[in-house]
PDB file of C-alpha atoms in Angstrom:
ATOM      1  CA  UNK A   1     -10.357 -50.213  58.726  1.00  0.00           C
ATOM      2  CA  UNK A   2     -14.155 -50.663  58.170  1.00  0.00           C
ATOM      3  CA  UNK A   3     -17.300 -51.277  60.581  1.00  0.00           C
ATOM      4  CA  UNK A   4     -19.739 -52.438  57.964  1.00  0.00           C
ATOM      5  CA  UNK A   5     -22.130 -52.088  60.644  1.00  0.00           C
ATOM      6  CA  UNK A   6     -23.999 -50.316  63.280  1.00  0.00           C
ATOM      7  CA  UNK A   7     -23.496 -51.365  67.353  1.00  0.00           C
ATOM      8  CA  UNK A   8     -21.007 -53.225  68.622  1.00  0.00           C
ATOM      9  CA  UNK A   9     -18.593 -52.778  65.155  1.00  0.00           C
ATOM     10  CA  UNK A  10     -18.514 -49.589  65.049  1.00  0.00           C
ATOM     11  CA  UNK A  11     -18.310 -49.211  68.794  1.00  0.00           C
ATOM     12  CA  UNK A  12     -14.695 -51.282  69.032  1.00  0.00           C
ATOM     13  CA  UNK A  13     -13.577 -49.025  65.671  1.00  0.00           C
ATOM     14  CA  UNK A  14     -14.255 -46.141  67.292  1.00  0.00           C
ATOM     15  CA  UNK A  15     -11.680 -46.224  69.706  1.00  0.00           C
ATOM     16  CA  UNK A  16      -8.719 -46.774  67.772  1.00  0.00           C
ATOM     17  CA  UNK A  17      -6.484 -44.195  66.991  1.00  0.00           C
ATOM     18  CA  UNK A  18      -3.602 -42.989  64.116  1.00  0.00           C
ATOM     19  CA  UNK A  19      -5.689 -45.269  61.597  1.00  0.00           C
ATOM     20  CA  UNK A  20      -8.106 -44.481  58.452  1.00  0.00           C
ATOM     21  CA  UNK A  21     -12.191 -45.472  60.113  1.00  0.00           C
ATOM     22  CA  UNK A  22     -14.318 -45.709  58.473  1.00  0.00           C
ATOM     23  CA  UNK A  23     -18.469 -47.009  59.127  1.00  0.00           C
ATOM     24  CA  UNK A  24     -21.574 -48.006  57.370  1.00  0.00           C
ATOM     25  CA  UNK A  25     -24.768 -46.693  58.595  1.00  0.00           C
ATOM     26  CA  UNK A  26     -27.780 -48.885  57.085  1.00  0.00           C
ATOM     27  CA  UNK A  27     -30.939 -48.029  58.659  1.00  0.00           C
ATOM     28  CA  UNK A  28     -32.652 -44.691  60.521  1.00  0.00           C
ATOM     29  CA  UNK A  29     -31.350 -44.608  64.092  1.00  0.00           C
ATOM     30  CA  UNK A  30     -33.792 -42.124  65.093  1.00  0.00           C
ATOM     31  CA  UNK A  31     -36.707 -44.705  63.483  1.00  0.00           C
ATOM     32  CA  UNK A  32     -35.290 -47.476  64.975  1.00  0.00           C
ATOM     33  CA  UNK A  33     -32.743 -47.288  67.811  1.00  0.00           C
ATOM     34  CA  UNK A  34     -31.902 -50.334  68.115  1.00  0.00           C
ATOM     35  CA  UNK A  35     -28.208 -49.789  69.018  1.00  0.00           C
ATOM     36  CA  UNK A  36     -29.702 -47.745  72.449  1.00  0.00           C
ATOM     37  CA  UNK A  37     -32.849 -50.427  73.043  1.00  0.00           C
ATOM     38  CA  UNK A  38     -29.933 -53.358  73.002  1.00  0.00           C
ATOM     39  CA  UNK A  39     -27.657 -51.619  75.069  1.00  0.00           C
ATOM     40  CA  UNK A  40     -24.381 -51.086  72.639  1.00  0.00           C
ATOM     41  CA  UNK A  41     -24.698 -47.664  73.942  1.00  0.00           C
ATOM     42  CA  UNK A  42     -25.790 -46.054  77.299  1.00  0.00           C
ATOM     43  CA  UNK A  43     -27.493 -42.821  75.457  1.00  0.00           C
ATOM     44  CA  UNK A  44     -27.603 -41.240  72.214  1.00  0.00           C
ATOM     45  CA  UNK A  45     -24.384 -38.773  73.407  1.00  0.00           C
ATOM     46  CA  UNK A  46     -22.090 -41.541  73.696  1.00  0.00           C
ATOM     47  CA  UNK A  47     -23.288 -42.943  70.113  1.00  0.00           C
ATOM     48  CA  UNK A  48     -23.171 -40.070  68.595  1.00  0.00           C
ATOM     49  CA  UNK A  49     -19.290 -39.265  69.761  1.00  0.00           C
ATOM     50  CA  UNK A  50     -18.422 -42.935  68.385  1.00  0.00           C
ATOM     51  CA  UNK A  51     -19.475 -41.747  65.044  1.00  0.00           C
ATOM     52  CA  UNK A  52     -17.100 -38.484  65.392  1.00  0.00           C
ATOM     53  CA  UNK A  53     -14.007 -39.946  65.870  1.00  0.00           C
ATOM     54  CA  UNK A  54     -14.222 -41.736  62.130  1.00  0.00           C
ATOM     55  CA  UNK A  55     -13.095 -39.776  59.225  1.00  0.00           C
ATOM     56  CA  UNK A  56     -15.897 -41.289  57.186  1.00  0.00           C
ATOM     57  CA  UNK A  57     -19.521 -42.208  57.662  1.00  0.00           C
ATOM     58  CA  UNK A  58     -21.495 -43.824  54.928  1.00  0.00           C
ATOM     59  CA  UNK A  59     -25.129 -43.773  54.843  1.00  0.00           C
ATOM     60  CA  UNK A  60     -27.024 -46.313  52.578  1.00  0.00           C
ATOM     61  CA  UNK A  61     -29.102 -43.691  51.502  1.00  0.00           C
ATOM     62  CA  UNK A  62     -29.460 -39.694  50.896  1.00  0.00           C
ATOM     63  CA  UNK A  63     -32.221 -39.975  54.040  1.00  0.00           C
ATOM     64  CA  UNK A  64     -30.193 -41.783  56.283  1.00  0.00           C
ATOM     65  CA  UNK A  65     -27.864 -39.308  55.447  1.00  0.00           C
ATOM     66  CA  UNK A  66     -29.790 -36.651  56.584  1.00  0.00           C
ATOM     67  CA  UNK A  67     -30.497 -38.371  59.427  1.00  0.00           C
ATOM     68  CA  UNK A  68     -26.474 -38.759  60.575  1.00  0.00           C
ATOM     69  CA  UNK A  69     -26.211 -35.013  59.796  1.00  0.00           C
ATOM     70  CA  UNK A  70     -29.502 -33.331  61.488  1.00  0.00           C
ATOM     71  CA  UNK A  71     -29.458 -35.661  64.600  1.00  0.00           C
ATOM     72  CA  UNK A  72     -26.002 -37.179  64.838  1.00  0.00           C
ATOM     73  CA  UNK A  73     -24.449 -33.842  64.015  1.00  0.00           C
ATOM     74  CA  UNK A  74     -22.061 -35.203  61.097  1.00  0.00           C
ATOM     75  CA  UNK A  75     -19.828 -33.651  58.424  1.00  0.00           C
ATOM     76  CA  UNK A  76     -17.948 -36.159  57.120  1.00  0.00           C
ATOM     77  CA  UNK A  77     -20.778 -37.892  55.526  1.00  0.00           C
ATOM     78  CA  UNK A  78     -21.773 -39.465  51.669  1.00  0.00           C
ATOM     79  CA  UNK A  79     -24.164 -41.868  50.567  1.00  0.00           C
ATOM     80  CA  UNK A  80     -23.733 -45.134  48.256  1.00  0.00           C
ATOM     81  CA  UNK A  81     -26.126 -47.227  48.042  1.00  0.00           C
ATOM     82  CA  UNK A  82     -26.283 -50.884  48.400  1.00  0.00           C
ATOM     83  CA  UNK A  83     -24.754 -53.204  45.351  1.00  0.00           C
ATOM     84  CA  UNK A  84     -26.775 -55.528  44.109  1.00  0.00           C
ATOM     85  CA  UNK A  85     -25.846 -58.512  42.258  1.00  0.00           C
ATOM     86  CA  UNK A  86     -26.917 -58.159  38.351  1.00  0.00           C
ATOM     87  CA  UNK A  87     -24.494 -61.381  37.314  1.00  0.00           C
ATOM     88  CA  UNK A  88     -26.067 -63.512  40.109  1.00  0.00           C
ATOM     89  CA  UNK A  89     -29.481 -62.276  39.296  1.00  0.00           C
ATOM     90  CA  UNK A  90     -29.652 -62.828  35.764  1.00  0.00           C
ATOM     91  CA  UNK A  91     -27.866 -66.260  36.213  1.00  0.00           C
ATOM     92  CA  UNK A  92     -30.576 -68.058  38.941  1.00  0.00           C
ATOM     93  CA  UNK A  93     -34.012 -66.164  37.723  1.00  0.00           C
ATOM     94  CA  UNK A  94     -33.876 -69.114  35.623  1.00  0.00           C
ATOM     95  CA  UNK A  95     -33.483 -71.725  37.904  1.00  0.00           C
ATOM     96  CA  UNK A  96     -36.213 -73.897  39.733  1.00  0.00           C
ATOM     97  CA  UNK A  97     -36.496 -72.814  43.593  1.00  0.00           C
ATOM     98  CA  UNK A  98     -38.821 -72.073  46.504  1.00  0.00           C
ATOM     99  CA  UNK A  99     -39.573 -69.226  48.224  1.00  0.00           C
ATOM    100  CA  UNK A 100     -39.352 -67.564  51.298  1.00  0.00           C
ATOM    101  CA  UNK A 101     -41.788 -65.880  53.648  1.00  0.00           C
ATOM    102  CA  UNK A 102     -42.764 -62.062  54.652  1.00  0.00           C
ATOM    103  CA  UNK A 103     -45.923 -60.674  57.312  1.00  0.00           C
ATOM    104  CA  UNK A 104     -48.820 -58.259  57.887  1.00  0.00           C
ATOM    105  CA  UNK A 105     -50.410 -57.982  54.408  1.00  0.00           C
ATOM    106  CA  UNK A 106     -52.955 -60.902  55.774  1.00  0.00           C
ATOM    107  CA  UNK A 107     -56.061 -57.982  56.130  1.00  0.00           C
ATOM    108  CA  UNK A 108     -55.282 -56.732  52.871  1.00  0.00           C
ATOM    109  CA  UNK A 109     -55.980 -59.677  51.429  1.00  0.00           C
ATOM    110  CA  UNK A 110     -58.931 -60.598  53.318  1.00  0.00           C
ATOM    111  CA  UNK A 111     -60.331 -57.714  51.681  1.00  0.00           C
ATOM    112  CA  UNK A 112     -59.340 -58.574  48.604  1.00  0.00           C
ATOM    113  CA  UNK A 113     -60.896 -61.752  48.460  1.00  0.00           C
ATOM    114  CA  UNK A 114     -64.251 -60.273  49.276  1.00  0.00           C
ATOM    115  CA  UNK A 115     -64.075 -57.931  46.064  1.00  0.00           C
ATOM    116  CA  UNK A 116     -63.707 -61.261  44.393  1.00  0.00           C
ATOM    117  CA  UNK A 117     -60.601 -60.501  42.449  1.00  0.00           C
ATOM    118  CA  UNK A 118     -58.471 -62.968  41.425  1.00  0.00           C
ATOM    119  CA  UNK A 119     -54.793 -63.418  42.776  1.00  0.00           C
ATOM    120  CA  UNK A 120     -51.672 -65.219  44.216  1.00  0.00           C
ATOM    121  CA  UNK A 121     -49.632 -63.921  47.625  1.00  0.00           C
ATOM    122  CA  UNK A 122     -46.473 -65.367  47.345  1.00  0.00           C
ATOM    123  CA  UNK A 123     -45.070 -63.647  51.211  1.00  0.00           C
ATOM    124  CA  UNK A 124     -41.845 -63.604  51.412  1.00  0.00           C
ATOM    125  CA  UNK A 125     -38.662 -64.435  54.297  1.00  0.00           C
ATOM    126  CA  UNK A 126     -38.366 -66.600  57.471  1.00  0.00           C
ATOM    127  CA  UNK A 127     -38.453 -65.753  61.488  1.00  0.00           C
ATOM    128  CA  UNK A 128     -39.747 -65.945  64.682  1.00  0.00           C
ATOM    129  CA  UNK A 129     -43.353 -65.040  63.974  1.00  0.00           C
ATOM    130  CA  UNK A 130     -44.158 -67.854  61.260  1.00  0.00           C
ATOM    131  CA  UNK A 131     -46.675 -69.556  63.621  1.00  0.00           C
ATOM    132  CA  UNK A 132     -48.230 -66.291  64.401  1.00  0.00           C
ATOM    133  CA  UNK A 133     -49.127 -65.712  60.801  1.00  0.00           C
ATOM    134  CA  UNK A 134     -49.787 -68.983  59.833  1.00  0.00           C
ATOM    135  CA  UNK A 135     -52.319 -69.425  62.560  1.00  0.00           C
ATOM    136  CA  UNK A 136     -53.662 -65.676  61.127  1.00  0.00           C
ATOM    137  CA  UNK A 137     -54.351 -67.173  57.594  1.00  0.00           C
ATOM    138  CA  UNK A 138     -55.948 -69.957  58.676  1.00  0.00           C
ATOM    139  CA  UNK A 139     -58.579 -68.185  60.935  1.00  0.00           C
ATOM    140  CA  UNK A 140     -58.392 -65.598  58.029  1.00  0.00           C
ATOM    141  CA  UNK A 141     -59.190 -68.243  55.311  1.00  0.00           C
ATOM    142  CA  UNK A 142     -56.730 -67.448  53.467  1.00  0.00           C
ATOM    143  CA  UNK A 143     -54.532 -71.117  52.673  1.00  0.00           C
ATOM    144  CA  UNK A 144     -55.995 -71.191  49.542  1.00  0.00           C
ATOM    145  CA  UNK A 145     -54.675 -67.697  48.079  1.00  0.00           C
ATOM    146  CA  UNK A 146     -51.046 -67.412  50.153  1.00  0.00           C
ATOM    147  CA  UNK A 147     -48.126 -69.203  50.077  1.00  0.00           C
ATOM    148  CA  UNK A 148     -45.622 -69.003  52.656  1.00  0.00           C
ATOM    149  CA  UNK A 149     -43.069 -71.979  51.878  1.00  0.00           C
ATOM    150  CA  UNK A 150     -39.790 -70.912  53.994  1.00  0.00           C
ATOM    151  CA  UNK A 151     -36.444 -69.719  53.389  1.00  0.00           C
ATOM    152  CA  UNK A 152     -34.623 -70.306  49.775  1.00  0.00           C
ATOM    153  CA  UNK A 153     -30.726 -68.820  48.816  1.00  0.00           C
ATOM    154  CA  UNK A 154     -32.235 -68.254  45.433  1.00  0.00           C
ATOM    155  CA  UNK A 155     -35.680 -65.615  45.414  1.00  0.00           C
ATOM    156  CA  UNK A 156     -35.079 -63.986  41.919  1.00  0.00           C
ATOM    157  CA  UNK A 157     -36.976 -67.278  39.904  1.00  0.00           C
ATOM    158  CA  UNK A 158     -39.918 -66.383  41.903  1.00  0.00           C
ATOM    159  CA  UNK A 159     -39.531 -62.747  41.494  1.00  0.00           C
ATOM    160  CA  UNK A 160     -39.481 -62.682  37.840  1.00  0.00           C
ATOM    161  CA  UNK A 161     -42.604 -63.771  37.740  1.00  0.00           C
ATOM    162  CA  UNK A 162     -44.543 -62.142  39.698  1.00  0.00           C
ATOM    163  CA  UNK A 163     -47.015 -59.238  38.585  1.00  0.00           C
ATOM    164  CA  UNK A 164     -46.340 -57.002  41.854  1.00  0.00           C
ATOM    165  CA  UNK A 165     -44.267 -56.794  44.986  1.00  0.00           C
ATOM    166  CA  UNK A 166     -45.674 -54.963  47.704  1.00  0.00           C
ATOM    167  CA  UNK A 167     -43.053 -53.285  50.391  1.00  0.00           C
ATOM    168  CA  UNK A 168     -45.592 -53.202  54.105  1.00  0.00           C
ATOM    169  CA  UNK A 169     -42.361 -51.460  55.777  1.00  0.00           C
ATOM    170  CA  UNK A 170     -43.098 -48.418  57.719  1.00  0.00           C
ATOM    171  CA  UNK A 171     -39.494 -47.800  58.256  1.00  0.00           C
ATOM    172  CA  UNK A 172     -36.680 -49.061  56.265  1.00  0.00           C
ATOM    173  CA  UNK A 173     -33.395 -47.312  55.207  1.00  0.00           C
ATOM    174  CA  UNK A 174     -32.982 -49.154  52.342  1.00  0.00           C
ATOM    175  CA  UNK A 175     -34.842 -51.694  51.069  1.00  0.00           C
ATOM    176  CA  UNK A 176     -32.999 -54.370  49.453  1.00  0.00           C
ATOM    177  CA  UNK A 177     -35.291 -56.326  47.768  1.00  0.00           C
ATOM    178  CA  UNK A 178     -37.060 -53.327  45.820  1.00  0.00           C
ATOM    179  CA  UNK A 179     -34.013 -52.511  44.144  1.00  0.00           C
ATOM    180  CA  UNK A 180     -33.793 -55.880  43.073  1.00  0.00           C
ATOM    181  CA  UNK A 181     -37.289 -55.808  41.650  1.00  0.00           C
ATOM    182  CA  UNK A 182     -36.810 -52.991  39.855  1.00  0.00           C
ATOM    183  CA  UNK A 183     -33.753 -54.508  38.290  1.00  0.00           C
ATOM    184  CA  UNK A 184     -36.375 -57.353  37.257  1.00  0.00           C
ATOM    185  CA  UNK A 185     -38.615 -54.944  35.752  1.00  0.00           C
ATOM    186  CA  UNK A 186     -41.258 -55.581  38.442  1.00  0.00           C
ATOM    187  CA  UNK A 187     -43.926 -52.992  39.904  1.00  0.00           C
ATOM    188  CA  UNK A 188     -43.690 -52.466  42.902  1.00  0.00           C
ATOM    189  CA  UNK A 189     -45.784 -50.471  45.805  1.00  0.00           C
ATOM    190  CA  UNK A 190     -44.468 -49.406  49.218  1.00  0.00           C
ATOM    191  CA  UNK A 191     -45.490 -47.967  52.266  1.00  0.00           C
ATOM    192  CA  UNK A 192     -44.218 -44.495  52.119  1.00  0.00           C
ATOM    193  CA  UNK A 193     -40.556 -44.814  54.286  1.00  0.00           C
ATOM    194  CA  UNK A 194     -37.389 -43.121  53.888  1.00  0.00           C
ATOM    195  CA  UNK A 195     -35.640 -46.379  51.901  1.00  0.00           C
ATOM    196  CA  UNK A 196     -38.709 -47.206  49.377  1.00  0.00           C
ATOM    197  CA  UNK A 197     -39.362 -43.412  48.884  1.00  0.00           C
ATOM    198  CA  UNK A 198     -35.728 -42.549  47.772  1.00  0.00           C
ATOM    199  CA  UNK A 199     -35.827 -45.417  44.745  1.00  0.00           C
ATOM    200  CA  UNK A 200     -38.908 -44.638  43.481  1.00  0.00           C
ATOM    201  CA  UNK A 201     -37.508 -41.157  43.630  1.00  0.00           C
ATOM    202  CA  UNK A 202     -41.095 -40.765  45.220  1.00  0.00           C
ATOM    203  CA  UNK A 203     -43.105 -42.018  42.651  1.00  0.00           C
ATOM    204  CA  UNK A 204     -41.334 -42.140  39.347  1.00  0.00           C
ATOM    205  CA  UNK A 205     -40.472 -45.456  39.185  1.00  0.00           C
ATOM    206  CA  UNK A 206     -43.562 -47.287  41.880  1.00  0.00           C
ATOM    207  CA  UNK A 207     -46.569 -46.356  43.594  1.00  0.00           C
ATOM    208  CA  UNK A 208     -46.208 -44.942  47.303  1.00  0.00           C
ATOM    209  CA  UNK A 209     -48.405 -45.322  49.845  1.00  0.00           C
ATOM    210  CA  UNK A 210     -49.194 -42.912  53.090  1.00  0.00           C
ATOM    211  CA  UNK A 211     -51.503 -45.640  54.486  1.00  0.00           C
ATOM    212  CA  UNK A 212     -52.892 -48.949  55.257  1.00  0.00           C
ATOM    213  CA  UNK A 213     -56.180 -47.881  52.828  1.00  0.00           C
ATOM    214  CA  UNK A 214     -54.203 -46.148  50.009  1.00  0.00           C
ATOM    215  CA  UNK A 215     -51.652 -49.401  49.938  1.00  0.00           C
ATOM    216  CA  UNK A 216     -54.582 -51.646  49.749  1.00  0.00           C
ATOM    217  CA  UNK A 217     -56.590 -49.723  46.870  1.00  0.00           C
ATOM    218  CA  UNK A 218     -53.650 -49.262  44.913  1.00  0.00           C
ATOM    219  CA  UNK A 219     -52.901 -53.096  44.750  1.00  0.00           C
ATOM    220  CA  UNK A 220     -56.506 -53.716  44.477  1.00  0.00           C
ATOM    221  CA  UNK A 221     -56.595 -51.052  41.055  1.00  0.00           C
ATOM    222  CA  UNK A 222     -52.869 -52.688  39.688  1.00  0.00           C
ATOM    223  CA  UNK A 223     -55.233 -55.793  39.878  1.00  0.00           C
ATOM    224  CA  UNK A 224     -58.198 -54.387  38.159  1.00  0.00           C
ATOM    225  CA  UNK A 225     -56.909 -50.963  36.161  1.00  0.00           C
ATOM    226  CA  UNK A 226     -55.517 -52.650  32.938  1.00  0.00           C
ATOM    227  CA  UNK A 227     -53.700 -49.759  31.997  1.00  0.00           C
ATOM    228  CA  UNK A 228     -52.530 -48.898  35.811  1.00  0.00           C
ATOM    229  CA  UNK A 229     -50.477 -51.831  35.635  1.00  0.00           C
ATOM    230  CA  UNK A 230     -49.119 -51.065  32.217  1.00  0.00           C
ATOM    231  CA  UNK A 231     -47.653 -47.488  33.996  1.00  0.00           C
ATOM    232  CA  UNK A 232     -46.067 -49.104  36.799  1.00  0.00           C
ATOM    233  CA  UNK A 233     -44.667 -51.906  34.776  1.00  0.00           C
ATOM    234  CA  UNK A 234     -43.033 -49.599  32.427  1.00  0.00           C
ATOM    235  CA  UNK A 235     -41.653 -46.975  35.621  1.00  0.00           C
ATOM    236  CA  UNK A 236     -39.994 -50.713  36.849  1.00  0.00           C
ATOM    237  CA  UNK A 237     -38.021 -51.408  33.528  1.00  0.00           C
ATOM    238  CA  UNK A 238     -37.176 -47.412  33.598  1.00  0.00           C
ATOM    239  CA  UNK A 239     -35.274 -47.601  37.182  1.00  0.00           C
ATOM    240  CA  UNK A 240     -33.005 -50.802  35.948  1.00  0.00           C
ATOM    241  CA  UNK A 241     -30.271 -48.894  34.302  1.00  0.00           C
ATOM    242  CA  UNK A 242     -29.404 -47.259  37.466  1.00  0.00           C
ATOM    243  CA  UNK A 243     -28.192 -50.313  39.405  1.00  0.00           C
ATOM    244  CA  UNK A 244     -24.923 -50.453  38.772  1.00  0.00           C
ATOM    245  CA  UNK A 245     -22.633 -52.605  41.467  1.00  0.00           C
ATOM    246  CA  UNK A 246     -19.252 -52.040  39.491  1.00  0.00           C
ATOM    247  CA  UNK A 247     -20.043 -48.397  39.765  1.00  0.00           C
ATOM    248  CA  UNK A 248     -20.517 -48.977  43.631  1.00  0.00           C
ATOM    249  CA  UNK A 249     -17.588 -50.663  43.940  1.00  0.00           C
ATOM    250  CA  UNK A 250     -16.146 -48.050  42.110  1.00  0.00           C
ATOM    251  CA  UNK A 251     -17.286 -45.346  44.234  1.00  0.00           C
ATOM    252  CA  UNK A 252     -16.348 -47.260  47.499  1.00  0.00           C
ATOM    253  CA  UNK A 253     -12.509 -47.560  46.124  1.00  0.00           C
ATOM    254  CA  UNK A 254     -12.422 -44.451  45.541  1.00  0.00           C
ATOM    255  CA  UNK A 255     -13.529 -42.919  49.261  1.00  0.00           C
ATOM    256  CA  UNK A 256     -11.332 -45.281  51.141  1.00  0.00           C
ATOM    257  CA  UNK A 257      -8.487 -44.529  48.635  1.00  0.00           C
TER     258      UNK A 257
END
């Protein structure tokens, strides 16, 4: 039996006996203790007790694995990266599509406008904050440079044509969009947190930023310094061979027996 997500699924399967059980952990539960905040577990001790009922705990990154070992006291833990579907990306990247929506880069965008740097921002993702983001976009007069179209099933034809992917997340277990960007050879600049840091192998395959000022300066540098941009691009291309769905599936099959 596999509990593929944290929370209720893990709690329910933990109570099963005399069967092989595997739990998956996708996020840093110390930085983002959502299972406690939602009341799924009354306290951390009960959550730890649940995870100790599993034969194996699989984490999506080594940083998440370290968290489960150090803070949950688990020993039967390993890391298997989330797969990306290479064939689906290759097929869809040439198809026309619209785009998704994201958040939290407007102040940086405004500063870049004031520096008279020419650019266009596509903010990807959809959610409850859309109205607040649109309000901020209008207040800062960013309508000409920021596009927030809405949810679509295929972002790859947009992503492959981007000059840069910026990830403002301050906490992530594993960043699938960074993995997809690297697979497509798109340069990456990200805030320095566990998932992106591991995917980029510190800064071997992209730029990691310690604070928002660093984030701004790295983005501006990629826009105005050709040699730096080319270097970022080459680092991204080098990472593509790392992503293999077949290899990930083999690892899971071997683990599950």
